[in-house]
Amino acid sequence: MDAIVPILVLTLIVATFGSLLVYVSSILGPKKHATHAKYMPYECGLPGQESSKTNVSVRYYLTAILFIVFDIEILFMYPWALTYREFVEAGHGAYIFWVMFVFIALFVFGLVWEVRSKALEWD
Amino acid sequence: MAEVVIFYVFSAVTLFGALGVILHPNPIICALHLVATMCGIAGLFFGLNAPFIAAVQLMVYAGAVMVLFLFVVMIFNLKQEGKHIFSPGQFTNGLKVLFGGMFAGLLLSSILFKINNFGYLTPDKAAPQFEVKNIAKVMFTDYVFSFEILGLLLLVIPIGTVALSRVRGGTHAK
Amino acid sequence: MGSDLFEISVNIGKMLGIFLLMVQMVPLLVWVERRGSAFIQNRFGPNRVGPLGLTQLLADAVKFLFKEEFRPPASVAFLYYAAPVLALIPGALAFASIPLAPPFEVTFNGQTYKFLFQVFDLGIGIVFVLGISSLGAYALLFAGWGSGNKYSLMGALRASAQMISYELALGLSLVGILLIFGTFSFSEMVEMQRGPLSFTFLGQPTTISFLPNWGIFYQPLGFILFFAATFAETNRAPFDLPEAEAELVAGYHTEYGGLKMLMFYIGEYGHMMVASALATTFYFGGYELPFGSESLQQSFSPLAYSFILFGCFLTKVLVFLWIFIWVRWTLPRFRYDQLMDLGWKTMLPWALFNTVLTAVVVVLFHSSGS
């Protein structure tokens, strides 16, 4: 709660600093009339072949959705890791280990299945 | 005082983002507005003394789910041709307003119902700080079965996705 | 922020100071990078402007300021201008949450104030940094999609896919550190790494006096995975596929020039500094000196001691920054499929193995004795 105020203030400071840099460079720089060629999207000297709004490979989608699932699984490991030593010191080490071992076994099964199904192949 | 200001700042961000999602004609800009909404919700969690939930909100929703949304929008190749929410002279405009109004009324009446029956809930100042360790202890003892079932659910999601998106024939075939 | 004017002004000054420290490191690092790469490749590097070419930075800054302002008409104005500003924010926020030295006390007007040597302490350090840095992908996506150039878009897509893939290995390699320390807070972790290496071995307290109590001795595999993943997160070579100039011109910042380009650089070097500071905090004792901290603490005032430890922290961070630069000019770039294979099929399984191994070791070391 107390920490959110500095976060907000710092975000404001950084955003102001950044916008100021962009603004200053737009004032100080020379203003030239640009030619038609300069206004084209940069391409290695040739006229552009295709628009930038082309389709994106479905692999990006697969990567993103697999990332979400694994990210959530990892986030569940964080509270586990945080309390692990307390459980161990209370004498429940084996219990808390097997709780997560089952979870990690499911994680590994999913990962192996995806590798075997070639969902993670890029070519 | 400070918490009131924080609440209004982040509520404004959340609502502004949410309005942008439904009003902007370009789907990619809509998705970016949704990112602002997610960040605003994370800020609201911060204001409720739950920094862990806030950070998880940032990681999962703002960081992961929204990247997925952006990729999906780009896969569907939605070009910049503006599709406004209310195209002029269409019969369905009235229906849109009607259903939106019904949903808003549902939400509002449920909130009013809650306030009428339970009064305004004020935070308990004497309550201990939100602790991740307390959640973890409950989650790994009382609710351990639900936790393992959740692991199973998280296993099903990628398998389903991979099975659905595996293309035989078509442009993605080898 | 504080209860009275003095506390608030000191806190704001501290905030500005830490942010400017991060921004000011960038020209120095650019100089080190150029001279270092020249040294590695048996060249001279910039050596004309000023002694050792040090004022080259100043000349570059002036040049950047007076560059022509240009926005390609195919771009989306708001995204195009917002992207460089957005590139600064995650790095600055993450760096602000890392403790640079122990808290110090100041007496002013008969009142004693306690100041943290960091901008804010959330108590959930690691998760906050991971959450904030996952927003870093948006600066790239803004730039890539907003500049209306297909190379920019490809670079941004590659960068974000790469960042999310390696975020998994990064997050998982930190589970081992959490198992060892049992806290999210950076300052508590650093406190635990003070003194000589001591642990409970099969229920017996053991001390190895000639080694400091650093995380690297508990988590060697975790450190390697973490450090490799941070290279990918910062888009540095050998993982700089998003700006692979042979195929993508300059990746997501193809259409940028002048100060806007420089701001992407500040963002990149800021991420490098955050990564180095995190590696120092998790695995190399943070701001703690490896030896002789007791005698130093007695012979200096608390404020001076804080600044000595700050120097120690900065030294460790600079070593890591040099390793970042060294690796960039030593290793060739990956191919994209190799990069994804490394992240998903090599580092993720090893990080899982590291987690399970650490959990087993923690149980074994504790259970046998007591």
XYZ file of C-alpha atoms in Angstrom:
667
model
C 0.000 0.000 0.000
C 2.698 2.478 0.993
C 4.858 1.260 -1.850
C 2.326 2.010 -4.562
C 2.820 5.780 -4.252
C 6.556 5.643 -5.113
C 5.747 3.256 -7.984
C 3.237 5.731 -9.406
C 5.557 8.709 -8.901
C 8.507 6.916 -10.495
C 6.380 5.837 -13.450
C 5.323 9.459 -13.906
C 8.914 10.693 -13.668
C 10.169 8.166 -16.218
C 7.280 8.836 -18.586
C 7.867 12.595 -18.335
C 11.592 12.140 -18.926
C 10.917 9.974 -21.962
C 8.310 12.267 -23.474
C 10.594 15.232 -22.887
C 13.396 13.514 -24.809
C 11.069 12.783 -27.727
C 9.772 16.363 -27.660
C 13.208 17.994 -27.411
C 14.559 16.003 -30.328
C 11.553 17.019 -32.428
C 12.289 20.711 -31.694
C 16.038 20.677 -32.199
C 16.228 18.524 -35.291
C 16.291 20.057 -38.772
C 13.059 19.940 -40.708
C 13.560 18.903 -44.287
C 11.013 18.267 -46.945
C 11.130 14.533 -47.463
C 10.896 12.876 -50.841
C 8.518 10.121 -51.786
C 11.238 7.487 -51.464
C 12.008 8.559 -47.922
C 8.388 8.166 -46.904
C 8.272 4.510 -47.960
C 8.732 1.830 -45.288
C 12.407 0.996 -45.019
C 13.395 -1.884 -47.194
C 16.838 -2.696 -48.515
C 16.740 -0.121 -51.311
C 14.008 -1.852 -53.275
C 10.350 -0.900 -53.454
C 8.358 -2.787 -50.794
C 7.206 -6.256 -51.775
C 4.419 -6.916 -49.291
C 2.543 -4.954 -46.674
C 3.471 -5.137 -43.027
C -0.031 -6.351 -42.194
C 0.614 -9.873 -43.430
C -0.430 -13.000 -41.618
C 1.600 -14.282 -38.737
C 2.648 -17.909 -38.356
C 0.402 -20.015 -36.160
C 3.494 -21.096 -34.196
C 3.537 -17.783 -32.350
C 0.034 -18.555 -31.148
C 1.077 -22.032 -30.002
C 4.129 -20.669 -28.221
C 2.027 -18.061 -26.434
C -0.650 -20.462 -25.238
C 1.896 -23.023 -24.046
C 3.667 -20.181 -22.274
C 0.502 -19.181 -20.412
C -0.080 -22.716 -19.166
C 3.491 -23.245 -17.997
C 3.652 -19.753 -16.528
C 0.644 -20.505 -14.329
C 2.199 -23.800 -13.238
C 5.420 -22.007 -12.301
C 3.453 -19.369 -10.398
C 1.923 -22.149 -8.318
C 5.414 -23.342 -7.456
C 6.306 -19.976 -5.941
C 4.085 -20.204 -2.829
C 5.154 -23.839 -2.516
C 8.836 -22.908 -2.562
C 8.164 -20.086 -0.132
C 6.686 -22.362 2.546
C 8.746 -25.471 1.752
C 11.270 -24.989 4.535
C 8.566 -24.330 7.112
C 6.913 -27.616 6.207
C 10.283 -29.403 6.326
C 11.143 -27.950 9.705
C 7.715 -28.966 11.028
C 8.516 -32.535 9.962
C 6.235 -32.699 6.909
C 9.045 -32.647 4.360
C 8.060 -35.830 2.548
C 4.405 -34.738 2.308
C 5.091 -31.333 0.808
C 7.653 -32.857 -1.558
C 5.201 -35.414 -2.937
C 2.471 -32.794 -3.300
C 4.634 -30.884 -5.710
C 6.164 -34.004 -7.239
C 2.768 -35.077 -8.582
C 2.245 -31.557 -9.958
C 5.676 -31.513 -11.586
C 5.098 -35.005 -12.999
C 1.992 -33.663 -14.781
C 4.057 -30.687 -15.969
C 6.753 -33.013 -17.347
C 4.156 -35.219 -18.991
C 2.690 -32.196 -20.756
C 6.107 -30.972 -21.859
C 7.132 -34.406 -23.187
C 3.826 -34.729 -25.037
C 4.300 -31.361 -26.699
C 7.844 -32.117 -27.729
C 6.744 -35.493 -29.122
C 3.819 -33.920 -30.987
C 6.257 -31.512 -32.659
C 4.277 -28.486 -31.464
C 7.504 -26.747 -30.548
C 9.290 -27.221 -33.868
C 10.334 -24.062 -35.710
C 11.663 -24.300 -39.204
C -6.565 10.005 1.553
C -3.828 8.343 -0.427
C -5.819 5.170 -0.899
C -8.791 7.119 -2.249
C -6.573 8.839 -4.822
C -4.996 5.524 -5.793
C -8.398 3.906 -6.139
C -9.667 6.655 -8.425
C -6.490 6.750 -10.515
C -6.513 3.024 -11.182
C -10.290 2.879 -11.631
C -9.953 5.596 -14.248
C -7.201 3.633 -16.025
C -9.303 0.454 -15.916
C -12.450 2.122 -17.230
C -10.597 4.102 -19.890
C -8.980 0.904 -21.136
C -12.262 -0.983 -21.097
C -14.012 1.765 -23.069
C -11.156 1.785 -25.560
C -11.561 -1.957 -26.091
C -15.158 -1.642 -27.243
C -14.999 1.725 -28.984
C -11.817 1.628 -31.060
C -12.238 0.372 -34.630
C -8.789 -1.225 -34.893
C -8.621 -4.650 -33.185
C -4.926 -4.378 -32.319
C -5.399 -1.035 -30.581
C -8.357 -2.620 -28.772
C -6.057 -5.352 -27.467
C -3.573 -2.713 -26.308
C -6.376 -0.945 -24.439
C -7.120 -4.226 -22.722
C -3.493 -4.250 -21.517
C -4.158 -0.894 -19.833
C -7.243 -2.405 -18.189
C -5.199 -5.319 -16.849
C -2.546 -2.955 -15.474
C -5.280 -0.881 -13.814
C -6.710 -3.989 -12.158
C -3.220 -4.898 -10.939
C -2.965 -1.403 -9.428
C -6.313 -1.895 -7.679
C -4.982 -5.126 -6.168
C -1.956 -3.191 -4.965
C -4.290 -0.722 -3.308
C -6.037 -3.620 -1.536
C -2.744 -4.646 0.104
C -2.358 -7.728 -2.082
C 0.932 -7.116 -3.926
C 1.419 -10.792 -4.768
C -1.949 -11.003 -6.519
C -1.136 -7.720 -8.260
C 2.177 -9.017 -9.565
C 0.551 -12.284 -10.665
C -2.121 -10.253 -12.451
C 0.641 -8.385 -14.280
C 2.520 -11.576 -15.138
C -0.385 -13.745 -16.259
C -2.910 -11.309 -17.712
C -0.902 -8.301 -18.824
C 2.231 -10.283 -19.687
C 0.998 -13.593 -21.060
C -2.686 -13.564 -21.990
C -2.502 -10.222 -23.766
C 0.539 -11.260 -25.811
C -1.511 -14.286 -26.872
C -4.440 -12.020 -27.812
C -2.159 -9.821 -29.897
C -0.725 -12.851 -31.687
C -4.238 -14.158 -32.338
C -5.405 -10.822 -33.730
C -2.379 -10.755 -35.999
C -2.975 -14.353 -37.117
C -6.510 -13.473 -38.201
C -5.060 -10.673 -40.271
C -7.565 -8.057 -39.206
C -6.594 -5.092 -41.291
C -6.983 -1.446 -40.394
C -10.309 -1.117 -42.196
C -12.322 0.517 -39.416
C -15.220 -1.546 -38.185
C -16.992 0.791 -35.811
C -19.154 -0.531 -33.071
C -22.181 1.293 -34.432
C -22.205 1.193 -38.197
C -24.767 3.795 -39.267
C -28.170 2.746 -40.510
C -28.225 -0.822 -39.252
C -31.057 -2.563 -37.511
C -28.728 -4.395 -35.089
C -27.602 -1.163 -33.440
C -30.743 -1.093 -31.338
C -30.216 -4.703 -30.298
C -26.624 -3.921 -29.274
C -27.786 -1.079 -27.048
C -30.568 -3.236 -25.625
C -28.370 -6.182 -24.681
C -25.588 -3.968 -23.389
C -28.093 -2.089 -21.248
C -29.539 -5.345 -19.920
C -26.133 -6.586 -18.896
C -25.216 -3.275 -17.280
C -28.532 -3.291 -15.397
C -27.841 -6.829 -14.173
C -24.430 -5.829 -12.852
C -25.688 -2.631 -11.265
C -28.666 -4.315 -9.587
C -26.457 -7.062 -8.153
C -24.113 -4.442 -6.701
C -27.047 -2.469 -5.272
C -28.559 -5.667 -3.872
C -25.299 -6.420 -2.093
C -25.037 -2.916 -0.640
C -28.664 -3.000 0.480
C -28.272 -6.286 2.269
C -24.768 -6.124 3.656
C -23.937 -2.411 3.711
C -20.615 -0.985 2.562
C -17.711 -3.244 3.445
C -14.879 -1.315 5.039
C -11.384 -2.806 5.194
C -10.337 -4.035 8.592
C -7.373 -1.848 9.507
C -6.290 -4.180 12.289
C -6.189 -7.206 9.976
C -2.704 -8.559 9.298
C -1.003 -7.833 5.996
C -1.848 -10.125 3.136
C 0.570 -13.045 3.422
C 1.447 -15.421 0.596
C 2.604 -17.961 3.169
C -0.879 -18.223 4.682
C -2.409 -18.898 1.290
C 0.266 -21.484 0.555
C -0.303 -23.302 3.831
C -4.035 -23.585 3.216
C -3.577 -24.492 -0.425
C -1.122 -27.323 0.223
C -2.974 -28.831 3.197
C -6.763 -28.340 3.076
C -7.124 -27.856 -0.666
C -4.347 -30.135 -1.890
C -6.737 -32.284 -3.913
C -8.074 -29.263 -5.819
C -4.477 -28.210 -6.389
C -3.571 -31.517 -8.038
C -6.786 -31.449 -10.104
C -5.715 -28.006 -11.254
C -2.427 -29.513 -12.408
C -4.432 -32.008 -14.442
C -6.521 -29.201 -15.947
C -3.375 -27.327 -16.906
C -2.191 -30.508 -18.614
C -5.394 -30.796 -20.646
C -5.247 -27.223 -22.010
C -2.011 -27.485 -24.020
C -2.876 -30.970 -25.259
C -6.196 -29.705 -26.556
C -4.627 -26.665 -28.139
C -1.901 -28.611 -29.866
C -4.374 -31.188 -31.108
C -6.670 -28.504 -32.501
C -4.011 -26.391 -34.149
C -2.170 -29.287 -35.730
C -2.880 -28.903 -39.406
C -2.883 -31.772 -41.841
C -2.819 -30.333 -45.323
C -3.344 -26.662 -46.009
C -0.729 -23.958 -45.773
C 0.990 -25.213 -42.639
C 1.573 -28.794 -43.788
C 5.115 -29.949 -44.223
C 6.463 8.421 0.696
C 7.060 9.929 4.130
C 5.458 11.784 6.964
C 7.059 15.244 6.662
C 8.717 17.456 4.096
C 12.278 16.303 4.815
C 11.453 12.631 4.427
C 9.445 13.188 1.266
C 12.131 15.306 -0.360
C 14.864 12.801 0.494
C 12.758 9.990 -0.913
C 12.107 11.871 -4.140
C 15.782 12.779 -4.405
C 16.668 9.126 -3.909
C 14.208 8.130 -6.605
C 15.669 10.609 -9.085
C 19.204 9.600 -8.106
C 18.613 5.891 -8.693
C 16.865 6.552 -12.006
C 19.629 8.876 -13.175
C 22.220 6.314 -12.075
C 20.567 3.869 -14.447
C 20.375 6.392 -17.301
C 23.925 7.651 -16.723
C 25.350 4.148 -16.911
C 24.227 3.886 -20.527
C 26.808 6.184 -22.186
C 29.534 4.633 -20.039
C 28.429 1.154 -21.013
C 28.277 2.139 -24.670
C 31.860 3.357 -24.374
C 32.920 0.150 -22.591
C 31.117 -1.882 -25.216
C 32.812 -0.117 -28.135
C 36.262 -0.065 -26.590
C 35.860 -3.602 -25.283
C 34.719 -4.970 -28.619
C 37.649 -3.205 -30.288
C 39.992 -4.730 -27.717
C 38.529 -8.195 -28.305
C 38.737 -7.841 -32.089
C 42.222 -6.327 -32.060
C 41.062 -2.877 -33.192
C 41.337 0.581 -31.623
C 37.730 1.626 -31.175
C 36.739 5.256 -30.533
C 39.939 6.961 -29.318
C 39.918 10.439 -30.917
C 37.510 12.520 -28.865
C 39.037 13.232 -25.469
C 41.298 10.990 -23.390
C 40.755 7.320 -24.349
C 37.774 8.449 -26.412
C 35.766 9.083 -23.233
C 34.085 12.268 -24.449
C 32.899 10.412 -27.537
C 29.729 9.909 -25.502
C 29.179 13.649 -25.242
C 29.685 14.106 -28.954
C 27.245 11.263 -29.625
C 24.663 12.822 -27.319
C 24.864 16.140 -29.176
C 24.555 14.316 -32.472
C 21.494 12.412 -31.269
C 19.878 15.664 -30.100
C 20.191 17.343 -33.480
C 19.021 14.453 -35.619
C 16.120 15.074 -37.924
C 12.712 14.237 -36.549
C 11.062 11.735 -38.867
C 7.976 9.595 -38.666
C 7.118 7.256 -41.533
C 3.583 7.945 -42.818
C 2.728 4.231 -42.642
C 3.163 4.287 -38.868
C 0.578 4.756 -36.128
C 1.562 8.043 -34.480
C 0.692 7.260 -30.873
C 2.284 3.802 -30.847
C 5.338 5.035 -32.706
C 6.041 7.733 -30.125
C 4.893 5.762 -27.073
C 7.131 2.752 -27.724
C 10.489 4.376 -26.803
C 8.985 5.909 -23.651
C 7.486 2.561 -22.716
C 10.857 0.872 -23.229
C 12.247 2.839 -20.278
C 9.545 2.124 -17.697
C 9.873 -1.619 -16.872
C 13.628 -1.415 -16.433
C 13.429 1.661 -14.213
C 10.682 0.193 -12.011
C 12.453 -3.147 -11.652
C 15.793 -1.528 -10.831
C 14.086 0.702 -8.255
C 12.870 -2.288 -6.260
C 16.344 -3.810 -5.763
C 18.186 -2.862 -2.554
C 21.532 -1.244 -3.412
C 22.822 -1.031 0.174
C 21.470 -1.589 3.707
C 19.033 1.010 5.098
C 20.654 3.976 6.840
C 19.499 6.368 9.527
C 19.751 10.154 9.401
C 19.107 12.570 12.274
C 17.643 15.878 11.147
C 16.078 18.541 13.400
C 16.376 16.207 16.348
C 14.395 13.461 14.631
C 15.774 10.172 13.396
C 14.677 8.985 10.001
C 15.301 5.569 8.486
C 15.808 5.452 4.735
C 15.961 2.407 2.503
C 18.734 2.373 -0.080
C 16.144 1.592 -2.752
C 13.095 3.406 -4.029
C 10.483 1.035 -2.611
C 10.408 -2.268 -0.807
C 7.321 -4.297 -1.630
C 8.310 -7.426 0.257
C 7.479 -9.506 -2.828
C 10.594 -8.462 -4.750
C 11.011 -11.363 -7.182
C 7.394 -11.608 -8.282
C 7.132 -7.856 -8.783
C 10.241 -7.780 -10.967
C 8.980 -10.717 -13.038
C 5.574 -9.084 -13.418
C 6.962 -5.714 -14.417
C 9.513 -7.119 -16.842
C 6.818 -9.178 -18.569
C 5.437 -5.801 -19.668
C 8.700 -5.188 -21.534
C 7.328 -7.087 -24.529
C 4.822 -4.303 -25.187
C 7.442 -1.677 -25.977
C 8.702 -3.986 -28.717
C 5.217 -4.819 -29.983
C 4.266 -1.110 -29.985
C 7.392 -0.289 -31.953
C 7.103 -3.221 -34.310
C 3.452 -2.887 -35.140
C 3.351 0.886 -34.841
C 6.045 1.688 -37.369
C 4.274 0.001 -40.257
C 7.289 -1.865 -41.569
C 7.270 -5.600 -42.056
C 10.807 -6.061 -40.732
C 9.876 -4.175 -37.582
C 6.847 -6.393 -37.106
C 8.848 -9.587 -37.645
C 11.502 -8.406 -35.216
C 8.896 -7.545 -32.594
C 7.134 -10.891 -32.995
C 10.384 -12.786 -32.694
C 11.403 -10.715 -29.700
C 8.163 -11.246 -27.827
C 8.032 -14.982 -28.588
C 11.632 -15.285 -27.438
C 11.035 -13.253 -24.290
C 8.025 -15.279 -23.206
C 9.813 -18.569 -23.939
C 12.801 -17.702 -21.798
C 10.670 -16.170 -19.078
C 9.654 -19.755 -18.259
C 13.219 -20.925 -17.743
C 13.972 -17.719 -15.840
C 11.007 -18.057 -13.513
C 11.630 -21.744 -12.929
C 15.333 -21.306 -12.168
C 14.350 -18.914 -9.371
C 12.216 -21.560 -7.650
C 15.461 -23.148 -6.419
C 16.526 -19.850 -4.844
C 13.127 -19.541 -3.165
C 13.461 -23.076 -1.789
C 16.816 -22.156 -0.255
C 15.904 -18.756 1.189
C 12.159 -19.116 1.757
C 11.379 -15.438 1.113
C 10.367 -13.164 -1.777
C 12.062 -10.117 -0.278
C 15.408 -9.049 -1.712
C 16.683 -7.499 1.529
C 15.945 -10.640 3.534
C 17.796 -12.716 0.933
C 20.826 -10.473 1.179
C 20.714 -10.648 4.984
C 20.795 -14.448 4.731
C 23.898 -14.375 2.543
C 26.002 -12.584 5.157
C 28.983 -14.271 6.798
C 30.840 -17.496 5.972
C 29.220 -20.440 4.218
C 27.123 -22.245 6.824
C 24.357 -24.786 6.458
C 22.771 -27.748 8.200
C 24.226 -30.965 6.825
C 22.253 -34.042 7.917
C 21.159 -32.137 10.990
C 24.692 -30.997 11.880
C 25.459 -27.264 11.626
C 28.455 -26.963 9.306
C 30.564 -23.879 8.571
C 33.136 -23.465 5.835
C 34.990 -20.352 6.899
C 36.908 -19.569 3.698
C 33.807 -19.171 1.503
C 31.115 -16.494 1.786
C 27.518 -17.607 2.338
C 26.451 -16.851 -1.243
C 23.580 -18.347 -3.196
C 25.862 -19.594 -5.965
C 27.223 -22.323 -3.675
C 23.689 -23.629 -3.107
C 22.412 -23.110 -6.646
C 25.213 -23.468 -9.225
C 22.924 -24.972 -11.895
C 20.208 -22.460 -11.109
C 22.659 -19.626 -11.601
C 23.754 -20.863 -15.023
C 20.137 -21.226 -16.152
C 19.163 -17.843 -14.728
C 22.058 -16.019 -16.304
C 21.566 -17.646 -19.708
C 17.866 -16.805 -19.618
C 18.571 -13.162 -18.803
C 20.632 -12.896 -21.984
C 17.531 -13.893 -23.937
C 15.290 -11.602 -21.897
C 17.495 -8.602 -22.635
C 17.721 -9.494 -26.355
C 21.513 -9.505 -26.176
C 23.793 -11.632 -28.310
C 23.874 -14.614 -28.741
C 20.082 -14.227 -28.462
C 19.753 -10.986 -30.455
C 17.568 -12.550 -33.135
C 15.054 -9.669 -32.988
C 17.656 -7.357 -34.470
C 19.501 -9.826 -36.650
C 20.687 -7.313 -39.231
C 21.394 -9.909 -41.901
C 17.703 -10.813 -42.174
C 15.658 -8.109 -40.468
C 17.547 -4.822 -41.089
C 17.442 -3.712 -37.439
C 14.390 -5.506 -36.090
C 11.778 -3.597 -34.175
C 13.650 -0.282 -34.230
C 14.279 -0.188 -37.984
C 12.216 2.976 -38.433
C 13.636 4.817 -35.436
C 16.457 7.325 -35.322
C 18.031 9.946 -33.109
C 16.969 10.195 -29.479
C 14.095 7.747 -29.936
C 16.619 5.109 -30.995
C 18.786 6.052 -28.010
C 15.851 5.436 -25.688
C 15.598 1.855 -26.897
C 19.279 1.558 -26.058
C 18.653 2.973 -22.590
C 15.915 0.380 -22.196
C 18.205 -2.450 -23.308
C 21.064 -1.417 -21.048
C 18.564 -0.831 -18.242
C 17.406 -4.416 -18.599
C 21.021 -5.537 -18.530
C 21.546 -3.625 -15.289
C 18.435 -5.144 -13.766
C 19.590 -8.622 -14.802
C 23.049 -8.027 -13.335
C 21.619 -6.607 -10.117
C 19.292 -9.589 -9.795
C 22.113 -12.080 -10.385
C 24.150 -10.250 -7.733
C 21.279 -10.228 -5.242
C 20.289 -13.855 -5.703
C 23.609 -15.567 -6.153
C 26.452 -13.264 -5.100
C 25.432 -11.835 -1.763
C 23.897 -8.576 -2.968
C 25.600 -5.619 -1.339
C 27.296 -7.734 1.343
C 31.085 -7.772 1.347
C 32.508 -11.281 1.083
C 34.883 -10.803 4.026
C 35.716 -8.402 6.817
C 32.396 -6.616 7.072
C 32.464 -6.594 10.905
C 35.699 -4.655 11.236
C 34.636 -2.179 8.533
C 31.295 -1.630 10.184
C 32.982 -0.650 13.435
C 35.482 1.759 11.907
C 33.014 3.773 9.772
C 29.843 5.704 10.519
C 26.621 3.903 9.451
C 26.049 6.268 6.549
C 29.605 5.855 5.209
C 29.315 2.089 5.688
C 26.112 2.097 3.605
C 27.955 3.860 0.822
C 30.882 1.417 1.004
C 28.440 -1.465 0.592
C 26.808 0.422 -2.276
C 30.231 0.547 -3.951
C 30.573 -3.205 -3.369
C 27.183 -3.790 -5.028
C 28.100 -1.576 -7.958
C 31.383 -3.451 -8.446
C 29.599 -6.790 -8.613
C 27.044 -5.370 -11.057
C 29.799 -3.960 -13.262
C 31.495 -7.365 -13.414
C 28.259 -8.880 -14.701
C 27.778 -6.057 -17.182
C 31.250 -6.733 -18.533
C 30.346 -10.414 -18.902
C 27.279 -9.355 -20.916
C 29.508 -7.325 -23.243
C 32.218 -9.983 -23.379
C 29.739 -12.700 -24.393
C 28.225 -10.493 -27.082
C 31.540 -10.081 -28.860
C 32.614 -13.702 -28.382
C 29.684 -15.917 -29.336
C 27.929 -16.033 -32.712
C 24.183 -15.689 -33.018
C 21.759 -18.627 -32.787
C 19.368 -19.634 -35.530
C 15.731 -19.104 -34.547
C 14.789 -22.784 -34.298
C 17.922 -23.459 -32.251
C 16.969 -20.627 -29.949
C 13.474 -21.976 -29.346
C 14.804 -25.526 -28.926
C 17.291 -24.330 -26.337
C 14.607 -22.524 -24.359
C 11.873 -25.151 -24.418
C 13.687 -28.469 -24.759
C 16.934 -27.865 -22.884
C 16.656 -25.097 -20.320
C 13.084 -25.801 -19.169
C 13.778 -29.501 -18.369
C 17.047 -28.610 -16.650
C 15.304 -25.951 -14.573
C 12.678 -28.524 -13.552
C 15.442 -30.957 -12.656
C 17.109 -28.229 -10.605
C 13.869 -27.584 -8.720
C 13.312 -31.239 -7.849
C 16.978 -31.726 -6.917
C 16.935 -28.697 -4.631
C 13.741 -29.882 -2.963
C 15.244 -33.339 -2.318
C 18.457 -31.862 -0.977
C 16.630 -29.483 1.365
C 14.606 -32.377 2.803
C 17.650 -34.631 3.177
C 19.841 -32.026 4.820
C 17.182 -31.201 7.379
C 15.514 -34.473 8.158
C 18.238 -36.870 9.286
C 19.398 -35.050 12.395
C 16.554 -33.410 14.233
